[in-house]
PDB file of C-alpha atoms in Angstrom:
ATOM      1  CA  UNK A   1     -40.575 -18.707 -31.723  1.00 46.00           C
ATOM      2  CA  UNK A   2     -41.024 -21.538 -29.224  1.00 40.00           C
ATOM      3  CA  UNK A   3     -40.277 -21.303 -25.523  1.00 39.00           C
ATOM      4  CA  UNK A   4     -37.874 -23.316 -23.578  1.00 39.00           C
ATOM      5  CA  UNK A   5     -39.568 -24.187 -20.184  1.00 40.00           C
ATOM      6  CA  UNK A   6     -36.789 -21.907 -18.677  1.00 40.00           C
ATOM      7  CA  UNK A   7     -38.585 -19.134 -20.616  1.00 42.00           C
ATOM      8  CA  UNK A   8     -35.588 -18.328 -23.252  1.00 41.00           C
ATOM      9  CA  UNK A   9     -35.971 -18.446 -26.859  1.00 33.00           C
ATOM     10  CA  UNK A  10     -35.211 -22.300 -27.850  1.00 36.00           C
ATOM     11  CA  UNK A  11     -32.739 -23.116 -30.774  1.00 38.00           C
ATOM     12  CA  UNK A  12     -35.220 -23.718 -33.374  1.00 37.00           C
ATOM     13  CA  UNK A  13     -36.529 -20.911 -35.285  1.00 41.00           C
ATOM     14  CA  UNK A  14     -40.167 -20.854 -36.941  1.00 41.00           C
ATOM     15  CA  UNK A  15     -38.539 -18.948 -39.937  1.00 44.00           C
ATOM     16  CA  UNK A  16     -38.363 -21.475 -42.580  1.00 47.00           C
ATOM     17  CA  UNK A  17     -35.356 -21.301 -44.422  1.00 52.00           C
ATOM     18  CA  UNK A  18     -33.430 -18.880 -42.027  1.00 51.00           C
ATOM     19  CA  UNK A  19     -30.269 -19.740 -40.356  1.00 54.00           C
ATOM     20  CA  UNK A  20     -30.036 -20.817 -36.840  1.00 56.00           C
ATOM     21  CA  UNK A  21     -30.262 -17.952 -34.118  1.00 50.00           C
ATOM     22  CA  UNK A  22     -27.077 -19.029 -33.075  1.00 55.00           C
ATOM     23  CA  UNK A  23     -25.471 -18.363 -36.289  1.00 52.00           C
ATOM     24  CA  UNK A  24     -27.520 -14.947 -37.318  1.00 53.00           C
ATOM     25  CA  UNK A  25     -25.775 -13.663 -33.699  1.00 48.00           C
ATOM     26  CA  UNK A  26     -22.704 -15.169 -34.635  1.00 51.00           C
ATOM     27  CA  UNK A  27     -22.903 -13.002 -37.864  1.00 53.00           C
ATOM     28  CA  UNK A  28     -24.387 -10.069 -36.346  1.00 48.00           C
ATOM     29  CA  UNK A  29     -21.644  -9.466 -33.621  1.00 49.00           C
ATOM     30  CA  UNK A  30     -19.042  -9.648 -36.438  1.00 47.00           C
ATOM     31  CA  UNK A  31     -20.071  -6.855 -38.494  1.00 49.00           C
ATOM     32  CA  UNK A  32     -18.432  -3.852 -37.989  1.00 48.00           C
ATOM     33  CA  UNK A  33     -19.734  -0.908 -35.830  1.00 44.00           C
ATOM     34  CA  UNK A  34     -20.784   2.151 -37.073  1.00 46.00           C
ATOM     35  CA  UNK A  35     -19.951   5.177 -35.240  1.00 44.00           C
ATOM     36  CA  UNK A  36     -22.754   7.984 -35.529  1.00 47.00           C
ATOM     37  CA  UNK A  37     -25.623   5.997 -36.647  1.00 44.00           C
ATOM     38  CA  UNK A  38     -27.115   9.737 -38.056  1.00 45.00           C
ATOM     39  CA  UNK A  39     -24.177  10.062 -40.557  1.00 47.00           C
ATOM     40  CA  UNK A  40     -24.429   9.340 -44.020  1.00 54.00           C
ATOM     41  CA  UNK A  41     -21.144   7.572 -44.113  1.00 56.00           C
ATOM     42  CA  UNK A  42     -20.747   5.733 -40.529  1.00 55.00           C
ATOM     43  CA  UNK A  43     -17.045   4.655 -39.692  1.00 57.00           C
ATOM     44  CA  UNK A  44     -16.618   1.074 -39.309  1.00 58.00           C
ATOM     45  CA  UNK A  45     -14.463   0.352 -36.174  1.00 57.00           C
ATOM     46  CA  UNK A  46     -12.324  -2.842 -35.881  1.00 60.00           C
ATOM     47  CA  UNK A  47     -11.294  -4.314 -32.555  1.00 59.00           C
ATOM     48  CA  UNK A  48      -7.335  -4.673 -32.530  1.00 62.00           C
ATOM     49  CA  UNK A  49      -5.600  -7.628 -31.929  1.00 65.00           C
ATOM     50  CA  UNK A  50      -4.791  -8.687 -28.624  1.00 61.00           C
ATOM     51  CA  UNK A  51      -1.790  -7.454 -27.254  1.00 59.00           C
ATOM     52  CA  UNK A  52       0.250 -10.330 -25.223  1.00 54.00           C
ATOM     53  CA  UNK A  53       2.301  -7.245 -23.928  1.00 50.00           C
ATOM     54  CA  UNK A  54      -1.073  -6.276 -21.917  1.00 50.00           C
ATOM     55  CA  UNK A  55      -3.344  -9.121 -22.212  1.00 55.00           C
ATOM     56  CA  UNK A  56      -0.823 -11.826 -20.750  1.00 55.00           C
ATOM     57  CA  UNK A  57      -0.912 -11.723 -16.414  1.00 56.00           C
ATOM     58  CA  UNK A  58       1.645  -9.490 -14.874  1.00 65.00           C
ATOM     59  CA  UNK A  59       4.822 -12.066 -13.752  1.00 68.00           C
ATOM     60  CA  UNK A  60       5.771 -11.069  -9.867  1.00 76.00           C
ATOM     61  CA  UNK A  61       8.934 -12.107  -8.789  1.00 91.00           C
ATOM     62  CA  UNK A  62      11.226 -14.865  -9.768  1.00 95.00           C
ATOM     63  CA  UNK A  63      11.410 -18.449 -10.312  1.00 96.00           C
ATOM     64  CA  UNK A  64      13.289 -21.609  -8.953  1.00 97.00           C
ATOM     65  CA  UNK A  65      16.872 -20.522  -8.513  1.00 97.00           C
ATOM     66  CA  UNK A  66      19.349 -22.506 -10.871  1.00 96.00           C
ATOM     67  CA  UNK A  67      21.811 -24.915  -9.344  1.00 96.00           C
ATOM     68  CA  UNK A  68      24.137 -24.744  -7.919  1.00 96.00           C
ATOM     69  CA  UNK A  69      22.709 -22.742  -5.195  1.00 97.00           C
ATOM     70  CA  UNK A  70      24.827 -19.724  -3.694  1.00 96.00           C
ATOM     71  CA  UNK A  71      26.653 -20.464  -0.338  1.00 97.00           C
ATOM     72  CA  UNK A  72      25.042 -17.600   1.367  1.00 97.00           C
ATOM     73  CA  UNK A  73      23.046 -18.023   4.848  1.00 97.00           C
ATOM     74  CA  UNK A  74      20.789 -15.260   4.163  1.00 98.00           C
ATOM     75  CA  UNK A  75      19.389 -17.128   1.504  1.00 98.00           C
ATOM     76  CA  UNK A  76      16.072 -19.296   2.029  1.00 98.00           C
ATOM     77  CA  UNK A  77      16.475 -22.785   0.551  1.00 98.00           C
ATOM     78  CA  UNK A  78      12.402 -23.248  -0.188  1.00 97.00           C
ATOM     79  CA  UNK A  79      12.747 -20.058  -1.851  1.00 98.00           C
ATOM     80  CA  UNK A  80      15.602 -21.276  -3.704  1.00 98.00           C
ATOM     81  CA  UNK A  81      13.908 -24.292  -4.858  1.00 97.00           C
ATOM     82  CA  UNK A  82       9.974 -22.776  -5.204  1.00 97.00           C
ATOM     83  CA  UNK A  83      11.005 -19.493  -6.743  1.00 97.00           C
ATOM     84  CA  UNK A  84      10.459 -16.275  -4.837  1.00 97.00           C
ATOM     85  CA  UNK A  85       6.733 -14.108  -5.083  1.00 95.00           C
ATOM     86  CA  UNK A  86       7.433 -11.699  -2.655  1.00 95.00           C
ATOM     87  CA  UNK A  87       6.951  -7.905  -2.224  1.00 90.00           C
ATOM     88  CA  UNK A  88      10.304  -7.065  -2.067  1.00 94.00           C
ATOM     89  CA  UNK A  89      13.228  -5.702  -3.873  1.00 94.00           C
ATOM     90  CA  UNK A  90      15.390  -7.490  -6.199  1.00 95.00           C
ATOM     91  CA  UNK A  91      18.228  -6.973  -3.466  1.00 96.00           C
ATOM     92  CA  UNK A  92      15.991  -9.093  -1.007  1.00 97.00           C
ATOM     93  CA  UNK A  93      15.145 -12.081  -3.697  1.00 97.00           C
ATOM     94  CA  UNK A  94      15.582 -15.400  -1.994  1.00 98.00           C
ATOM     95  CA  UNK A  95      16.597 -13.963   1.239  1.00 98.00           C
ATOM     96  CA  UNK A  96      15.018 -14.845   4.442  1.00 98.00           C
ATOM     97  CA  UNK A  97      12.567 -12.916   6.285  1.00 97.00           C
ATOM     98  CA  UNK A  98      14.979 -12.590   9.400  1.00 98.00           C
ATOM     99  CA  UNK A  99      17.617 -11.856   7.098  1.00 98.00           C
ATOM    100  CA  UNK A 100      16.168  -9.008   5.480  1.00 98.00           C
ATOM    101  CA  UNK A 101      14.797  -7.576   8.467  1.00 98.00           C
ATOM    102  CA  UNK A 102      18.423  -7.557   9.727  1.00 98.00           C
ATOM    103  CA  UNK A 103      19.806  -5.756   6.937  1.00 98.00           C
ATOM    104  CA  UNK A 104      16.867  -3.073   7.024  1.00 98.00           C
ATOM    105  CA  UNK A 105      17.486  -2.840  11.100  1.00 98.00           C
ATOM    106  CA  UNK A 106      21.440  -1.159   9.797  1.00 97.00           C
ATOM    107  CA  UNK A 107      20.382   1.530   8.162  1.00 95.00           C
ATOM    108  CA  UNK A 108      16.577   2.409   9.428  1.00 97.00           C
ATOM    109  CA  UNK A 109      15.875   6.185   9.457  1.00 97.00           C
ATOM    110  CA  UNK A 110      15.288   7.677  12.753  1.00 97.00           C
ATOM    111  CA  UNK A 111      11.809   8.585  12.593  1.00 98.00           C
ATOM    112  CA  UNK A 112       8.511   6.841  13.846  1.00 98.00           C
ATOM    113  CA  UNK A 113       5.140   6.569  12.969  1.00 98.00           C
ATOM    114  CA  UNK A 114       2.552   6.433  15.099  1.00 98.00           C
ATOM    115  CA  UNK A 115      -1.417   6.345  14.570  1.00 95.00           C
ATOM    116  CA  UNK A 116      -4.636   5.717  17.052  1.00 95.00           C
ATOM    117  CA  UNK A 117      -6.432   2.467  16.497  1.00 92.00           C
ATOM    118  CA  UNK A 118      -9.754   3.041  18.672  1.00 82.00           C
ATOM    119  CA  UNK A 119     -12.236   2.022  15.661  1.00 78.00           C
ATOM    120  CA  UNK A 120      -9.993  -0.754  14.102  1.00 70.00           C
ATOM    121  CA  UNK A 121      -9.012   1.809  11.064  1.00 70.00           C
ATOM    122  CA  UNK A 122      -8.253   0.270   7.929  1.00 81.00           C
ATOM    123  CA  UNK A 123      -5.631   2.876   7.050  1.00 89.00           C
ATOM    124  CA  UNK A 124      -3.076   1.412   9.334  1.00 93.00           C
ATOM    125  CA  UNK A 125      -2.073  -1.427   6.961  1.00 95.00           C
ATOM    126  CA  UNK A 126      -1.470   1.148   4.130  1.00 95.00           C
ATOM    127  CA  UNK A 127       0.730   3.294   6.685  1.00 96.00           C
ATOM    128  CA  UNK A 128       2.639   0.237   7.743  1.00 97.00           C
ATOM    129  CA  UNK A 129       3.327  -0.326   3.963  1.00 97.00           C
ATOM    130  CA  UNK A 130       4.428   3.174   3.705  1.00 97.00           C
ATOM    131  CA  UNK A 131       6.674   3.319   6.720  1.00 98.00           C
ATOM    132  CA  UNK A 132       8.503   0.233   5.297  1.00 98.00           C
ATOM    133  CA  UNK A 133       8.951   2.043   1.912  1.00 97.00           C
ATOM    134  CA  UNK A 134      10.436   4.683   3.948  1.00 98.00           C
ATOM    135  CA  UNK A 135      12.515   2.917   6.002  1.00 97.00           C
ATOM    136  CA  UNK A 136      11.277   4.352   9.134  1.00 98.00           C
ATOM    137  CA  UNK A 137      12.604   2.921  12.531  1.00 98.00           C
ATOM    138  CA  UNK A 138       9.148   1.694  14.146  1.00 98.00           C
ATOM    139  CA  UNK A 139       5.537   2.203  13.684  1.00 98.00           C
ATOM    140  CA  UNK A 140       3.496   2.450  16.970  1.00 98.00           C
ATOM    141  CA  UNK A 141      -0.368   1.125  17.254  1.00 96.00           C
ATOM    142  CA  UNK A 142      -1.871   3.310  19.754  1.00 96.00           C
ATOM    143  CA  UNK A 143      -5.432   1.775  21.431  1.00 94.00           C
ATOM    144  CA  UNK A 144      -6.472  -1.591  20.253  1.00 92.00           C
ATOM    145  CA  UNK A 145      -3.968  -4.209  19.717  1.00 90.00           C
ATOM    146  CA  UNK A 146      -5.340  -6.116  16.679  1.00 89.00           C
ATOM    147  CA  UNK A 147      -5.332  -4.097  13.687  1.00 90.00           C
ATOM    148  CA  UNK A 148      -6.257  -4.700   9.810  1.00 86.00           C
ATOM    149  CA  UNK A 149      -3.140  -6.144   8.336  1.00 89.00           C
ATOM    150  CA  UNK A 150      -4.557  -6.417   4.736  1.00 89.00           C
ATOM    151  CA  UNK A 151      -3.116  -2.894   3.572  1.00 90.00           C
ATOM    152  CA  UNK A 152       0.069  -3.665   4.841  1.00 93.00           C
ATOM    153  CA  UNK A 153       0.901  -6.355   1.737  1.00 93.00           C
ATOM    154  CA  UNK A 154       2.838  -8.322   4.483  1.00 93.00           C
ATOM    155  CA  UNK A 155       5.676  -5.624   4.900  1.00 95.00           C
ATOM    156  CA  UNK A 156       4.910  -5.861   9.064  1.00 96.00           C
ATOM    157  CA  UNK A 157       7.037  -9.126   8.693  1.00 96.00           C
ATOM    158  CA  UNK A 158      10.324  -6.508   8.067  1.00 97.00           C
ATOM    159  CA  UNK A 159       8.931  -3.257   9.827  1.00 97.00           C
ATOM    160  CA  UNK A 160       9.270  -2.997  13.637  1.00 97.00           C
ATOM    161  CA  UNK A 161       5.550  -2.546  15.352  1.00 97.00           C
ATOM    162  CA  UNK A 162       5.070  -1.445  18.987  1.00 97.00           C
ATOM    163  CA  UNK A 163       1.378  -0.994  20.787  1.00 97.00           C
ATOM    164  CA  UNK A 164       0.897   1.324  23.298  1.00 98.00           C
ATOM    165  CA  UNK A 165      -2.591   1.272  25.368  1.00 97.00           C
ATOM    166  CA  UNK A 166      -3.317   4.443  25.333  1.00 97.00           C
ATOM    167  CA  UNK A 167      -1.802   7.660  24.405  1.00 97.00           C
ATOM    168  CA  UNK A 168      -0.306   8.624  27.486  1.00 97.00           C
ATOM    169  CA  UNK A 169       1.982   5.468  27.310  1.00 98.00           C
ATOM    170  CA  UNK A 170       3.008   6.743  24.280  1.00 98.00           C
ATOM    171  CA  UNK A 171       3.889  10.095  25.195  1.00 98.00           C
ATOM    172  CA  UNK A 172       6.079   8.212  27.872  1.00 98.00           C
ATOM    173  CA  UNK A 173       7.828   5.867  25.580  1.00 98.00           C
ATOM    174  CA  UNK A 174       8.651   8.871  22.974  1.00 98.00           C
ATOM    175  CA  UNK A 175       9.983  10.970  25.604  1.00 98.00           C
ATOM    176  CA  UNK A 176      12.280   8.152  27.105  1.00 98.00           C
ATOM    177  CA  UNK A 177      13.353   7.400  23.259  1.00 98.00           C
ATOM    178  CA  UNK A 178      14.061  11.223  23.048  1.00 98.00           C
ATOM    179  CA  UNK A 179      12.022  11.424  20.236  1.00 98.00           C
ATOM    180  CA  UNK A 180      10.049  14.631  19.925  1.00 98.00           C
ATOM    181  CA  UNK A 181       6.062  14.027  19.042  1.00 98.00           C
ATOM    182  CA  UNK A 182       4.677  15.895  16.151  1.00 98.00           C
ATOM    183  CA  UNK A 183       0.786  15.715  15.457  1.00 98.00           C
ATOM    184  CA  UNK A 184      -0.475  15.593  11.664  1.00 97.00           C
ATOM    185  CA  UNK A 185      -4.193  17.183  11.464  1.00 94.00           C
ATOM    186  CA  UNK A 186      -6.085  20.089  10.280  1.00 89.00           C
ATOM    187  CA  UNK A 187      -6.798  22.151  12.913  1.00 88.00           C
ATOM    188  CA  UNK A 188      -7.249  25.830  13.079  1.00 88.00           C
ATOM    189  CA  UNK A 189      -4.149  25.825  15.102  1.00 90.00           C
ATOM    190  CA  UNK A 190      -2.307  23.743  12.921  1.00 94.00           C
ATOM    191  CA  UNK A 191       0.907  24.867  11.194  1.00 96.00           C
ATOM    192  CA  UNK A 192       1.585  24.218   7.200  1.00 97.00           C
ATOM    193  CA  UNK A 193       3.749  21.283   7.013  1.00 97.00           C
ATOM    194  CA  UNK A 194       5.307  22.890   3.713  1.00 96.00           C
ATOM    195  CA  UNK A 195       6.558  25.667   5.740  1.00 95.00           C
ATOM    196  CA  UNK A 196       8.621  23.884   8.458  1.00 96.00           C
ATOM    197  CA  UNK A 197      11.539  21.214   8.832  1.00 96.00           C
ATOM    198  CA  UNK A 198      10.279  18.377  10.716  1.00 98.00           C
ATOM    199  CA  UNK A 199      12.522  17.162  13.566  1.00 97.00           C
ATOM    200  CA  UNK A 200      15.762  14.528  12.876  1.00 97.00           C
ATOM    201  CA  UNK A 201      14.474  12.432  15.858  1.00 98.00           C
ATOM    202  CA  UNK A 202      10.573  12.517  15.450  1.00 98.00           C
ATOM    203  CA  UNK A 203       7.347  10.523  15.890  1.00 98.00           C
ATOM    204  CA  UNK A 204       4.553  11.566  13.895  1.00 98.00           C
ATOM    205  CA  UNK A 205       1.332  10.920  14.998  1.00 98.00           C
ATOM    206  CA  UNK A 206      -1.885  10.357  13.573  1.00 96.00           C
ATOM    207  CA  UNK A 207      -5.383   9.884  14.315  1.00 93.00           C
ATOM    208  CA  UNK A 208      -8.018   7.839  12.674  1.00 86.00           C
ATOM    209  CA  UNK A 209      -9.929   8.640   9.425  1.00 81.00           C
ATOM    210  CA  UNK A 210     -13.362  10.411  10.199  1.00 78.00           C
ATOM    211  CA  UNK A 211     -12.594  11.790  13.941  1.00 81.00           C
ATOM    212  CA  UNK A 212      -9.223  12.791  13.553  1.00 87.00           C
ATOM    213  CA  UNK A 213      -6.600  12.927  16.569  1.00 93.00           C
ATOM    214  CA  UNK A 214      -8.122  12.835  19.926  1.00 94.00           C
ATOM    215  CA  UNK A 215      -7.935  15.594  22.477  1.00 94.00           C
ATOM    216  CA  UNK A 216      -4.953  13.658  24.460  1.00 96.00           C
ATOM    217  CA  UNK A 217      -2.718  12.834  21.404  1.00 96.00           C
ATOM    218  CA  UNK A 218      -3.297  16.941  20.378  1.00 95.00           C
ATOM    219  CA  UNK A 219      -2.017  17.973  24.160  1.00 96.00           C
ATOM    220  CA  UNK A 220       0.589  15.373  24.004  1.00 97.00           C
ATOM    221  CA  UNK A 221       2.185  16.660  20.795  1.00 98.00           C
ATOM    222  CA  UNK A 222       4.802  19.650  20.437  1.00 97.00           C
ATOM    223  CA  UNK A 223       3.394  20.880  17.872  1.00 97.00           C
ATOM    224  CA  UNK A 224       0.530  19.975  15.089  1.00 97.00           C
ATOM    225  CA  UNK A 225       1.232  20.704  11.441  1.00 97.00           C
ATOM    226  CA  UNK A 226      -1.473  20.605   8.450  1.00 96.00           C
ATOM    227  CA  UNK A 227      -0.973  19.356   4.686  1.00 96.00           C
ATOM    228  CA  UNK A 228      -1.933  22.234   2.362  1.00 95.00           C
ATOM    229  CA  UNK A 229      -5.218  21.485   0.378  1.00 94.00           C
ATOM    230  CA  UNK A 230      -6.623  23.334  -2.403  1.00 94.00           C
ATOM    231  CA  UNK A 231     -10.239  21.757  -3.428  1.00 95.00           C
ATOM    232  CA  UNK A 232     -13.358  21.245  -1.721  1.00 96.00           C
ATOM    233  CA  UNK A 233     -13.073  18.182   0.412  1.00 90.00           C
ATOM    234  CA  UNK A 234     -12.225  18.695   4.253  1.00 85.00           C
ATOM    235  CA  UNK A 235      -9.512  16.450   4.834  1.00 85.00           C
ATOM    236  CA  UNK A 236      -7.377  13.653   2.830  1.00 90.00           C
ATOM    237  CA  UNK A 237      -7.298  10.060   3.763  1.00 90.00           C
ATOM    238  CA  UNK A 238      -5.362   9.451   6.779  1.00 91.00           C
ATOM    239  CA  UNK A 239      -2.683   7.214   5.025  1.00 94.00           C
ATOM    240  CA  UNK A 240      -2.146   9.563   2.327  1.00 95.00           C
ATOM    241  CA  UNK A 241      -1.715  12.009   4.736  1.00 95.00           C
ATOM    242  CA  UNK A 242       1.082  10.129   6.546  1.00 97.00           C
ATOM    243  CA  UNK A 243       2.560   9.157   3.428  1.00 98.00           C
ATOM    244  CA  UNK A 244       3.017  13.091   2.760  1.00 98.00           C
ATOM    245  CA  UNK A 245       4.421  13.196   6.003  1.00 98.00           C
ATOM    246  CA  UNK A 246       6.777  10.826   5.933  1.00 98.00           C
ATOM    247  CA  UNK A 247       7.960  11.844   2.684  1.00 97.00           C
ATOM    248  CA  UNK A 248       8.582  15.322   4.138  1.00 97.00           C
ATOM    249  CA  UNK A 249      11.130  14.012   6.557  1.00 98.00           C
ATOM    250  CA  UNK A 250      12.606  12.237   3.990  1.00 97.00           C
ATOM    251  CA  UNK A 251      13.343  15.274   1.814  1.00 96.00           C
ATOM    252  CA  UNK A 252      14.669  17.055   4.888  1.00 95.00           C
ATOM    253  CA  UNK A 253      17.120  14.138   6.242  1.00 96.00           C
ATOM    254  CA  UNK A 254      17.694  11.026   3.893  1.00 90.00           C
ATOM    255  CA  UNK A 255      20.256  12.599   1.816  1.00 72.00           C
ATOM    256  CA  UNK A 256      22.217  14.017   4.857  1.00 60.00           C
ATOM    257  CA  UNK A 257      22.030  10.560   6.503  1.00 58.00           C
ATOM    258  CA  UNK A 258      22.822   8.237   3.015  1.00 52.00           C
TER     259      UNK A 258
END
């Protein structure tokens, strides 16, 4: 073969009368694949034709609303004109952000979620998203004011998020709001969350990924509950633990609240 200046094989083949390299490669790729080369009767595997249901990009949301538009002050003219691809349930399609938040405020659950933020924990965004899904009244960020919103998937626009400079400020606020502070962490003195019913008005307090709750947070809680684990890992992800704890509250209280 002759080599090109870049080191690859050129398109000119030295064997007289043989098909061009590209044609031979295409023919080789078109051959059926034999499974089990040691077998005396190899089985040919044919790749199935593409299935549009799986190969087409998934469509999210809805397109422009047909004219005439509904006469409803909750609707956003820009979304009506251009479509709504937000991460919201169908009930809120085309609604203004403020209208969605106001409607959620009418039926929020009376539990709160707090997470310490001393190291810019990436789990906070996911916890905010889960709190929105379970309709928590508020999410509280303790420590640094700035937090990573990527995992929230924009749900923070519909969720009340409050900042506290330290644990003492959080505990004082919870007392004024008549909320019992319950910590979630795997410590030797923790009680299994599976064996208790969480208070109706409660603030669920979580530490950061890795170090867990600070000593101040543990001391400020009326109880600390752990989540049962059966594998080899010492702990589960902080946002996963938050989701489990929130759902434990939902199972105990959401149906009674309607």
